[in-house]
Coordinates of C-alpha atoms (C1' of nucleotides) in Angstrom, one line a residue:
Chain A
M1 CA 3.6 33.6 -48.2
L2 CA 1.8 36.4 -46.5
R3 CA 2.7 38.8 -49.3
A4 CA 1.4 36.4 -51.9
G5 CA -1.9 36.4 -50.0
V6 CA -1.7 32.8 -48.9
R7 CA -3.0 32.2 -45.4
P8 CA -0.8 30.1 -43.2
D9 CA -2.6 27.4 -41.2
D10 CA -1.8 25.4 -38.1
R11 CA 0.5 23.2 -40.2
T12 CA 2.6 26.1 -41.2
F13 CA 3.6 27.3 -37.8
P14 CA 5.6 24.5 -36.4
F15 CA 8.0 25.0 -39.3
A16 CA 8.0 28.8 -38.9
L17 CA 8.5 28.6 -35.1
T18 CA 11.4 26.2 -35.4
A19 CA 13.0 28.7 -37.8
A20 CA 12.2 31.6 -35.5
A21 CA 13.8 29.7 -32.6
A22 CA 17.0 29.4 -34.5
A23 CA 17.0 33.0 -35.8
A24 CA 19.1 35.7 -34.2
G25 CA 17.3 38.5 -32.3
D26 CA 13.7 38.5 -31.0
D27 CA 11.9 40.1 -34.0
A28 CA 11.0 36.9 -35.9
R29 CA 9.9 35.3 -32.6
K30 CA 7.6 38.2 -31.6
E31 CA 6.2 38.6 -35.1
T32 CA 5.4 34.9 -35.5
H33 CA 3.9 34.7 -32.0
G34 CA 1.8 37.8 -32.7
Y35 CA 0.4 36.4 -35.9
I36 CA -0.6 33.2 -34.0
I37 CA -2.4 35.2 -31.3
R38 CA -4.2 37.3 -33.9
N39 CA -5.4 34.3 -35.8
Y40 CA -6.6 32.1 -33.0
L41 CA -4.2 29.2 -33.7
Y42 CA -3.3 29.1 -30.1
S43 CA -5.2 25.9 -29.1
D44 CA -3.5 23.6 -31.6
V45 CA -1.2 21.4 -29.5
F46 CA 1.5 21.3 -32.2
V47 CA 1.6 25.1 -32.5
A48 CA 1.7 25.6 -28.7
N49 CA 4.4 23.0 -28.3
S50 CA 6.5 24.7 -30.9
L51 CA 6.0 28.0 -29.1
V52 CA 7.1 26.6 -25.7
D53 CA 10.2 25.1 -27.5
M54 CA 11.0 28.4 -29.2
Y55 CA 10.9 30.4 -26.0
A56 CA 12.9 27.7 -24.1
K57 CA 15.6 28.1 -26.7
S58 CA 15.6 31.8 -26.5
G59 CA 16.2 31.7 -22.8
C60 CA 12.8 33.1 -21.7
W61 CA 11.6 30.3 -19.5
N62 CA 8.7 32.3 -18.0
K63 CA 7.3 33.0 -21.5
G64 CA 7.4 29.3 -22.4
S65 CA 5.9 28.6 -19.0
D66 CA 3.0 31.0 -19.5
I67 CA 2.1 29.3 -22.8
F68 CA 2.4 25.8 -21.3
Y69 CA 0.0 26.5 -18.4
R70 CA -2.5 28.1 -20.7
M71 CA -2.8 25.2 -23.0
D72 CA -6.0 23.2 -23.1
N73 CA -4.4 19.8 -23.3
W74 CA -0.9 18.5 -23.2
N75 CA 0.8 15.6 -24.9
V76 CA 4.1 14.0 -24.2
V77 CA 5.9 16.5 -26.4
S78 CA 4.4 19.4 -24.4
W79 CA 5.9 18.0 -21.2
N80 CA 9.2 17.3 -22.8
A81 CA 9.4 20.9 -24.2
M82 CA 8.6 22.3 -20.8
I83 CA 11.1 20.1 -19.1
A84 CA 13.7 21.3 -21.5
N85 CA 12.5 24.8 -20.9
F86 CA 13.4 24.5 -17.2
A87 CA 16.5 22.3 -17.6
Q88 CA 18.2 24.7 -20.0
N89 CA 17.4 27.9 -18.2
G90 CA 18.7 27.4 -14.7
A91 CA 15.6 25.8 -13.1
E92 CA 17.0 22.3 -12.8
L93 CA 15.0 21.3 -9.8
E94 CA 11.8 22.4 -11.5
A95 CA 12.7 20.2 -14.5
I96 CA 13.2 17.2 -12.3
R97 CA 9.9 17.9 -10.5
L98 CA 8.1 18.1 -13.7
V99 CA 8.9 14.5 -14.7
K100 CA 6.9 13.4 -11.6
E101 CA 4.1 15.8 -12.3
M102 CA 3.7 14.6 -15.9
Q103 CA 3.2 11.1 -14.5
N104 CA 0.7 12.4 -12.0
C105 CA -1.2 13.8 -15.0
G106 CA -1.2 10.4 -16.6
E107 CA 1.6 11.0 -19.2
F108 CA 4.4 8.5 -19.6
P109 CA 8.0 9.8 -19.9
N110 CA 9.8 8.6 -23.0
S111 CA 13.4 8.7 -24.2
V112 CA 13.2 12.4 -25.0
T113 CA 12.0 13.1 -21.4
Y114 CA 15.0 11.4 -20.0
T115 CA 17.4 13.1 -22.5
N116 CA 16.0 16.5 -21.4
V117 CA 16.1 16.0 -17.7
L118 CA 19.5 14.3 -17.3
P119 CA 21.5 17.4 -18.2
A120 CA 19.6 19.1 -15.3
C121 CA 20.8 16.4 -12.9
A122 CA 24.3 16.8 -14.4
R123 CA 24.3 20.6 -13.9
I124 CA 23.5 20.4 -10.2
A125 CA 25.6 17.3 -9.8
S126 CA 22.7 15.4 -8.3
L127 CA 23.8 11.8 -8.4
V128 CA 20.8 10.6 -6.5
K129 CA 18.3 12.1 -8.9
G130 CA 20.4 11.0 -11.9
K131 CA 20.5 7.4 -10.7
E132 CA 16.8 7.5 -10.2
I133 CA 16.3 8.6 -13.8
H134 CA 18.7 5.9 -14.9
A135 CA 16.7 3.3 -13.1
R136 CA 13.4 4.5 -14.6
S137 CA 14.9 4.6 -18.1
I138 CA 16.0 1.0 -17.7
R139 CA 12.5 -0.1 -16.8
V140 CA 11.1 1.2 -20.0
C141 CA 14.2 0.4 -22.1
S142 CA 14.9 4.0 -22.8
N143 CA 18.5 3.4 -21.9
C144 CA 18.9 1.6 -25.2
D145 CA 18.4 4.9 -26.9
V146 CA 21.8 6.4 -27.8
F147 CA 20.7 9.9 -26.8
V148 CA 19.8 8.7 -23.3
S149 CA 22.9 6.6 -22.8
N150 CA 25.0 9.6 -23.9
A151 CA 23.1 11.9 -21.5
L152 CA 23.7 9.3 -18.8
I153 CA 27.4 9.2 -19.5
D154 CA 27.6 13.0 -19.2
M155 CA 25.5 13.0 -16.0
Y156 CA 27.9 10.5 -14.3
V157 CA 30.9 12.4 -15.5
K158 CA 29.6 15.6 -14.1
C159 CA 28.8 13.9 -10.8
G160 CA 32.4 12.8 -10.7
R161 CA 31.5 9.1 -11.1
F162 CA 33.8 8.1 -13.9
D163 CA 33.4 4.5 -13.1
L164 CA 29.6 4.6 -13.7
A165 CA 30.1 6.7 -16.8
Q166 CA 32.5 4.1 -18.2
N167 CA 30.0 1.3 -17.4
V168 CA 27.2 3.0 -19.3
F169 CA 29.7 3.6 -22.2
N170 CA 30.8 0.0 -22.2
V171 CA 27.3 -1.6 -22.3
S172 CA 25.7 0.9 -24.7
E173 CA 25.6 1.6 -28.4
R174 CA 28.3 4.2 -29.0
D175 CA 28.5 7.1 -31.5
Q176 CA 30.6 10.1 -31.9
V177 CA 28.9 12.0 -29.1
S178 CA 29.4 9.0 -26.7
Y179 CA 33.2 9.2 -27.3
N180 CA 33.3 13.0 -27.1
T181 CA 31.4 13.0 -23.8
L182 CA 33.8 10.6 -22.2
I183 CA 36.9 12.2 -23.8
V184 CA 35.9 15.7 -22.5
G185 CA 34.9 14.2 -19.1
Y186 CA 38.3 12.4 -18.8
S187 CA 40.3 15.4 -20.1
E188 CA 40.6 16.7 -16.5
N189 CA 43.3 15.3 -14.3
P190 CA 43.8 12.6 -13.4
L191 CA 42.2 10.8 -16.3
C192 CA 43.9 12.6 -19.2
S193 CA 45.7 9.5 -20.4
E194 CA 42.4 7.7 -20.6
A195 CA 41.0 10.6 -22.6
L196 CA 43.8 10.3 -25.2
D197 CA 43.4 6.5 -25.4
L198 CA 39.7 7.1 -26.2
F199 CA 40.6 9.6 -28.8
L200 CA 42.7 6.9 -30.5
D201 CA 40.1 4.2 -29.9
M202 CA 37.3 6.1 -31.7
R203 CA 39.3 6.4 -34.8
S204 CA 40.2 2.7 -34.8
V205 CA 36.5 1.7 -34.6
G206 CA 35.7 4.0 -37.5
I207 CA 34.1 6.9 -35.7
E208 CA 35.4 10.2 -37.0
Y209 CA 36.6 12.9 -34.6
D210 CA 35.1 16.3 -34.8
V211 CA 35.8 19.7 -33.2
V212 CA 34.5 18.5 -29.8
S213 CA 36.9 15.5 -29.8
I214 CA 39.8 17.7 -30.7
V215 CA 39.0 20.2 -28.0
G216 CA 38.8 17.4 -25.4
A217 CA 42.0 15.8 -26.6
L218 CA 44.0 19.1 -26.6
S219 CA 42.8 19.9 -23.2
A220 CA 44.0 16.5 -22.0
C221 CA 47.4 17.1 -23.5
G222 CA 47.6 20.5 -21.9
N223 CA 46.9 19.0 -18.5
L224 CA 49.5 16.4 -19.1
S225 CA 52.0 18.9 -20.5
A226 CA 52.2 16.4 -23.3
L227 CA 53.6 18.8 -25.9
K228 CA 54.4 16.2 -28.6
Q229 CA 51.0 14.6 -28.5
G230 CA 49.4 18.0 -28.4
K231 CA 51.2 19.0 -31.6
E232 CA 50.1 15.8 -33.3
I233 CA 46.5 16.6 -32.5
H234 CA 47.1 20.1 -33.6
C235 CA 48.2 18.7 -37.0
L236 CA 45.1 16.4 -37.1
S237 CA 42.9 19.4 -36.5
M238 CA 44.6 21.4 -39.3
R239 CA 44.0 18.5 -41.8
K240 CA 40.2 19.0 -41.3
L241 CA 40.5 22.8 -41.1
F242 CA 39.3 22.7 -37.5
D243 CA 42.3 24.8 -36.3
T244 CA 40.5 28.0 -37.2
H245 CA 37.5 27.0 -35.1
L246 CA 37.5 29.4 -32.1
F247 CA 37.2 26.8 -29.4
V248 CA 40.0 24.8 -31.0
A249 CA 42.2 27.9 -31.2
N250 CA 41.5 28.7 -27.6
S251 CA 42.4 25.2 -26.6
L252 CA 45.6 25.5 -28.5
I253 CA 46.6 28.6 -26.6
D254 CA 45.9 26.7 -23.4
L255 CA 47.9 23.7 -24.6
Y256 CA 51.0 25.6 -25.7
T257 CA 51.1 28.0 -22.7
K258 CA 50.7 25.0 -20.3
C259 CA 53.6 23.3 -22.0
G260 CA 55.7 26.5 -21.6
R261 CA 55.6 27.5 -25.2
I262 CA 54.3 31.1 -24.5
A263 CA 55.4 32.5 -27.9
L264 CA 53.6 29.8 -29.8
G265 CA 50.5 30.4 -27.7
K266 CA 50.8 34.1 -28.4
K267 CA 51.2 33.5 -32.1
I268 CA 47.9 31.6 -32.2
F269 CA 46.3 34.2 -30.1
D270 CA 47.4 37.0 -32.5
R271 CA 46.1 35.0 -35.5
I272 CA 42.5 34.7 -34.2
S273 CA 40.5 37.3 -36.0
N274 CA 37.3 36.8 -33.9
K275 CA 38.9 36.6 -30.4
D276 CA 36.3 36.1 -27.6
V277 CA 36.7 36.4 -23.8
A278 CA 38.0 32.8 -23.5
S279 CA 40.8 33.6 -26.0
W280 CA 42.0 36.5 -23.9
N281 CA 41.5 34.6 -20.7
A282 CA 43.6 31.7 -22.0
M283 CA 46.4 34.0 -22.9
I284 CA 46.3 35.9 -19.6
L285 CA 46.2 32.7 -17.6
G286 CA 49.1 31.4 -19.8
Y287 CA 51.3 34.4 -19.0
G288 CA 50.4 34.2 -15.3
M289 CA 51.2 30.5 -15.2
Q290 CA 54.6 30.9 -16.7
G291 CA 55.5 33.8 -14.4
E292 CA 55.2 36.6 -17.0
L293 CA 53.1 38.6 -14.6
E294 CA 53.5 42.0 -16.1
A295 CA 52.5 40.6 -19.5
A296 CA 49.4 39.0 -17.9
I297 CA 48.3 42.2 -16.2
N298 CA 49.0 44.3 -19.3
L299 CA 47.0 42.0 -21.5
F300 CA 44.1 42.2 -19.0
D301 CA 44.1 45.9 -19.2
L302 CA 44.4 45.8 -23.0
M303 CA 41.4 43.5 -23.2
K304 CA 39.2 46.3 -22.0
D305 CA 40.5 48.7 -24.6
E306 CA 39.5 46.2 -27.2
G307 CA 35.9 46.6 -26.0
L308 CA 35.5 43.1 -24.5
E309 CA 33.7 42.5 -21.2
Y310 CA 35.6 40.7 -18.4
D311 CA 34.0 37.5 -17.1
H312 CA 34.7 35.6 -13.9
V313 CA 37.6 33.7 -15.4
S314 CA 39.3 36.9 -16.5
Y315 CA 39.3 38.0 -12.9
I316 CA 40.7 34.6 -11.7
A317 CA 43.5 35.1 -14.2
V318 CA 44.4 38.7 -13.2
L319 CA 44.0 38.2 -9.5
S320 CA 46.3 35.2 -9.5
A321 CA 48.8 37.2 -11.5
C322 CA 48.6 40.1 -9.0
S323 CA 49.0 37.6 -6.1
H324 CA 52.2 36.1 -7.6
A325 CA 53.5 39.6 -8.4
G326 CA 52.8 40.8 -4.9
L327 CA 50.6 43.6 -6.2
V328 CA 48.2 43.8 -3.3
E329 CA 46.5 47.2 -3.9
R330 CA 46.1 46.5 -7.6
G331 CA 44.5 43.1 -6.8
K332 CA 42.1 44.7 -4.4
R333 CA 41.1 47.2 -7.0
Y334 CA 40.4 44.5 -9.5
F335 CA 38.3 42.6 -6.9
D336 CA 36.2 45.7 -6.2
Q337 CA 35.9 46.3 -10.0
M338 CA 34.6 42.7 -10.3
L339 CA 32.0 43.3 -7.6
A340 CA 31.0 46.6 -9.3
Q341 CA 30.5 44.6 -12.5
N342 CA 28.0 42.4 -10.7
I343 CA 30.1 39.3 -11.0
R344 CA 29.6 37.2 -8.0
P345 CA 32.9 35.9 -6.6
T346 CA 33.3 32.1 -6.5
Q347 CA 35.5 30.0 -4.3
M348 CA 38.4 30.5 -6.7
H349 CA 38.2 34.3 -6.5
Y350 CA 38.3 34.2 -2.7
A351 CA 41.2 31.7 -2.9
C352 CA 43.1 34.2 -5.1
M353 CA 42.4 37.1 -2.7
V354 CA 43.3 35.1 0.4
D355 CA 46.5 34.1 -1.4
L356 CA 47.1 37.7 -2.4
L357 CA 46.7 39.1 1.1
G358 CA 48.4 36.1 2.8
R359 CA 51.5 36.1 0.7
A360 CA 51.9 39.8 1.4
G361 CA 51.7 39.0 5.1
L362 CA 48.3 40.6 5.7
M363 CA 47.2 37.6 7.7
T364 CA 44.5 39.3 9.7
E365 CA 42.9 40.7 6.6
A366 CA 43.1 37.4 4.9
A367 CA 41.4 35.6 7.8
E368 CA 38.8 38.3 8.0
L369 CA 38.0 37.8 4.3
V370 CA 37.5 34.1 4.8
R371 CA 35.2 34.8 7.7
S372 CA 33.2 37.3 5.7
M373 CA 32.5 35.0 2.7
P374 CA 28.9 34.6 1.9
F375 CA 29.3 30.8 1.7
E376 CA 31.5 28.1 3.4
A377 CA 35.1 28.3 2.2
D378 CA 36.3 25.3 0.3
S379 CA 39.7 23.6 0.4
N380 CA 41.2 26.0 -2.1
V381 CA 40.5 29.0 0.2
W382 CA 41.7 27.3 3.4
G383 CA 44.7 25.9 1.5
A384 CA 45.7 29.4 0.4
L385 CA 45.4 30.6 4.0
L386 CA 47.4 27.6 5.2
G387 CA 50.1 28.3 2.6
A388 CA 50.3 31.9 3.7
C389 CA 50.6 30.8 7.4
R390 CA 53.5 28.6 6.4
I391 CA 55.4 31.5 4.8
H392 CA 54.8 33.9 7.7
G393 CA 55.0 31.4 10.5
N394 CA 51.5 32.0 11.9
I395 CA 50.8 28.7 13.8
E396 CA 47.5 29.8 15.4
L397 CA 45.8 30.6 12.1
A398 CA 47.4 27.5 10.5
Q399 CA 45.7 25.3 13.1
L400 CA 42.3 26.8 12.2
A401 CA 42.9 26.4 8.5
A402 CA 44.2 22.8 8.9
E403 CA 41.2 21.9 11.1
H404 CA 38.9 22.8 8.2
L405 CA 41.2 21.1 5.6
F406 CA 41.3 17.9 7.6
K407 CA 37.5 17.8 7.4
L408 CA 37.2 18.9 3.8
K409 CA 40.1 16.8 2.4
P410 CA 40.8 14.1 5.0
G411 CA 42.9 12.0 2.5
H412 CA 45.1 14.8 1.3
C413 CA 48.6 14.2 2.7
G414 CA 50.0 17.7 2.0
Y415 CA 48.0 19.5 4.7
Y416 CA 49.0 17.2 7.5
I417 CA 52.7 17.4 6.5
L418 CA 52.6 21.1 6.3
L419 CA 51.1 21.6 9.7
S420 CA 53.4 19.0 11.3
N421 CA 56.5 20.6 9.8
M422 CA 55.4 24.0 11.1
Y423 CA 55.1 22.6 14.6
A424 CA 58.5 20.9 14.2
E425 CA 60.2 24.1 13.1
V426 CA 59.4 25.8 16.3
G427 CA 60.2 22.8 18.4
R428 CA 56.6 21.8 19.3
W429 CA 57.4 18.2 18.8
N430 CA 54.4 16.8 20.7
E431 CA 52.0 18.5 18.5
A432 CA 54.0 17.6 15.4
D433 CA 53.8 14.0 16.4
K434 CA 50.1 14.3 17.1
V435 CA 49.4 15.4 13.5
R436 CA 51.6 12.6 12.1
A437 CA 49.6 10.1 14.3
L438 CA 46.3 11.5 13.1
M439 CA 47.6 11.0 9.5
K440 CA 48.6 7.5 10.3
S441 CA 45.3 6.6 12.0
R442 CA 43.5 7.8 8.9
K443 CA 45.8 5.7 6.7
V444 CA 46.9 8.8 4.7
K445 CA 49.9 8.0 2.7
K446 CA 52.6 10.5 1.8
N447 CA 52.9 10.7 -1.9
P448 CA 56.5 10.2 -3.1
G449 CA 58.1 13.0 -5.2
C450 CA 57.5 12.2 -8.8
S451 CA 58.9 13.3 -12.1
W452 CA 58.1 12.1 -15.6
V453 CA 58.9 12.3 -19.3
Q454 CA 56.9 11.4 -22.3
I455 CA 58.1 8.9 -24.8
G456 CA 56.0 8.2 -27.8
N457 CA 52.5 7.8 -26.6
K458 CA 53.6 6.8 -23.1
L459 CA 54.4 8.7 -20.0
R460 CA 57.3 7.3 -17.9
A461 CA 57.4 8.3 -14.3
F462 CA 60.2 8.2 -11.8
L463 CA 59.5 8.0 -8.1
V464 CA 61.8 9.2 -5.3
G465 CA 63.6 6.2 -3.9
E466 CA 62.9 3.9 -6.8
G467 CA 66.6 3.1 -7.3
S468 CA 68.7 2.1 -10.2
Q469 CA 67.0 4.4 -12.6
G470 CA 70.2 5.7 -14.2
S471 CA 70.2 3.5 -17.2
E472 CA 66.5 3.9 -17.7
L473 CA 66.7 7.6 -17.6
E474 CA 69.4 7.6 -20.2
L475 CA 67.2 5.4 -22.4
C476 CA 64.3 7.8 -22.0
Y477 CA 66.5 10.7 -22.8
D478 CA 67.5 9.2 -26.1
E479 CA 63.9 8.5 -27.0
L480 CA 62.9 11.9 -26.0
V481 CA 65.5 13.6 -28.2
K482 CA 64.4 11.5 -31.2
G483 CA 60.8 12.3 -30.6
E484 CA 61.5 16.1 -30.5
R485 CA 63.3 15.9 -33.8
M486 CA 60.3 14.2 -35.4
S487 CA 57.8 16.6 -34.1
S488 CA 59.6 19.6 -35.3
A489 CA 59.9 18.2 -38.8
Y490 CA 56.2 18.5 -39.7
L491 CA 55.3 21.7 -38.0
S492 CA 54.8 24.6 -40.4
W493 CA 56.0 27.3 -38.0
P494 CA 59.3 27.9 -36.4
Q495 CA 60.0 26.5 -33.0
T496 CA 60.1 28.9 -30.1
Chain B
dT1 C1' 2.7 19.2 -45.1
dG2 C1' 3.4 19.8 -38.4
dT3 C1' 6.1 19.8 -32.4
dG4 C1' 10.6 17.6 -28.4
dG5 C1' 16.7 14.9 -27.6
dT6 C1' 23.0 14.1 -25.9
dT7 C1' 29.0 16.3 -26.2
dT8 C1' 33.1 21.5 -26.8
dC9 C1' 37.2 26.7 -25.2
dC10 C1' 39.4 29.9 -20.4

DNA sequence: TGTGGTTTCC
């Protein structure tokens, strides 16, 4: 247009800026912005809004912010773009605050406002703020907007309130995203079966599954060790050529390694031409999970040779492998390497390190690491320490760890039992009884041992002490064998 | 002839 000598006007730029926002690299953004500055088109609210949006999407929230605060007048779109700018770039509280501020400035939030701010509540898991937004959206009927109800479902899921997420889902208009949001939300234990039910439901009400639904369903199967259903979903994904999608392929590695089919997972890993960090992480975690620790650590080292940067998950994978293999010095080296790479350790990293040191009997060092953490240790960290105390018979430290665990996870039976058994082993019966009494007073039930098999689309569980399960077990076995024969018949690669 | 929106891998 410029080459043809046609002068763009303020109507041109919203289109150009939208395109620049989606373009790779910063060149198009800088050039377009520069032209606008040189030609005094800055004061047009449409143009300025598009600029804020462009910078929000490119991750420069201060650039978007500069433009916003220099604008002469704002409309509701300006506020919404600015809320998105904060919400998508790590300034969640600012985004939430801006909804109040826009009202102070006399602007009314609309459905887009709520759609933009709800993911901010979700990311910081602020149920209070999320509920407040929910209530406001009801007052102006925004909750009837499918974008808003989907964002609400996601917010409740991310705050751990599956009951409220399900409520919103039940009373709202539902589309593909509604199903996907709930499937992905449920695909973590212990709601994986619900996730798979929803995956079947969506198809029966005529809503097509897409890559996101497949990823959620595969992840649910992995967590359930539901190999047969996982294979079926693998087949469904092949039918739509989704299986070459990177996220799907990575989920397939996760599925097969979690189900113990390491070779199958490796086959998928090898076939991915554009492997990303998550592909490598999934494979390293898979080897580690199945006890192939040398393979896990070798793959970790190989990843670097391939020119890929480690992320925090890579380190969780390799540290847990070192811990299980008893490679203390090597684990410490990797931990230091992670710090040098400016990756801030999370609870899980500390839990791995405490486990590493503790298993090796370096109890003082493990306790010192917990003490030196820059934030309060969570139940994974204290649990790792308690586990190590159990192995090495360190009752004093076990008491300390258990004290924290009883506060952090008061309903978790395992910790009470572990400590009580430790007392009993050394004949400190009074203290063992005290722990049991504490457990009883808190109405903590001991979970019975449980084992299960999958038959068709159902899981059948067997509990310790259930009695007369002999015939039922045989029945399950027959069905299981039949099911295996069927699933191997339609797979295109050899079974491992 | 113009601006803003929800869900995904480890």
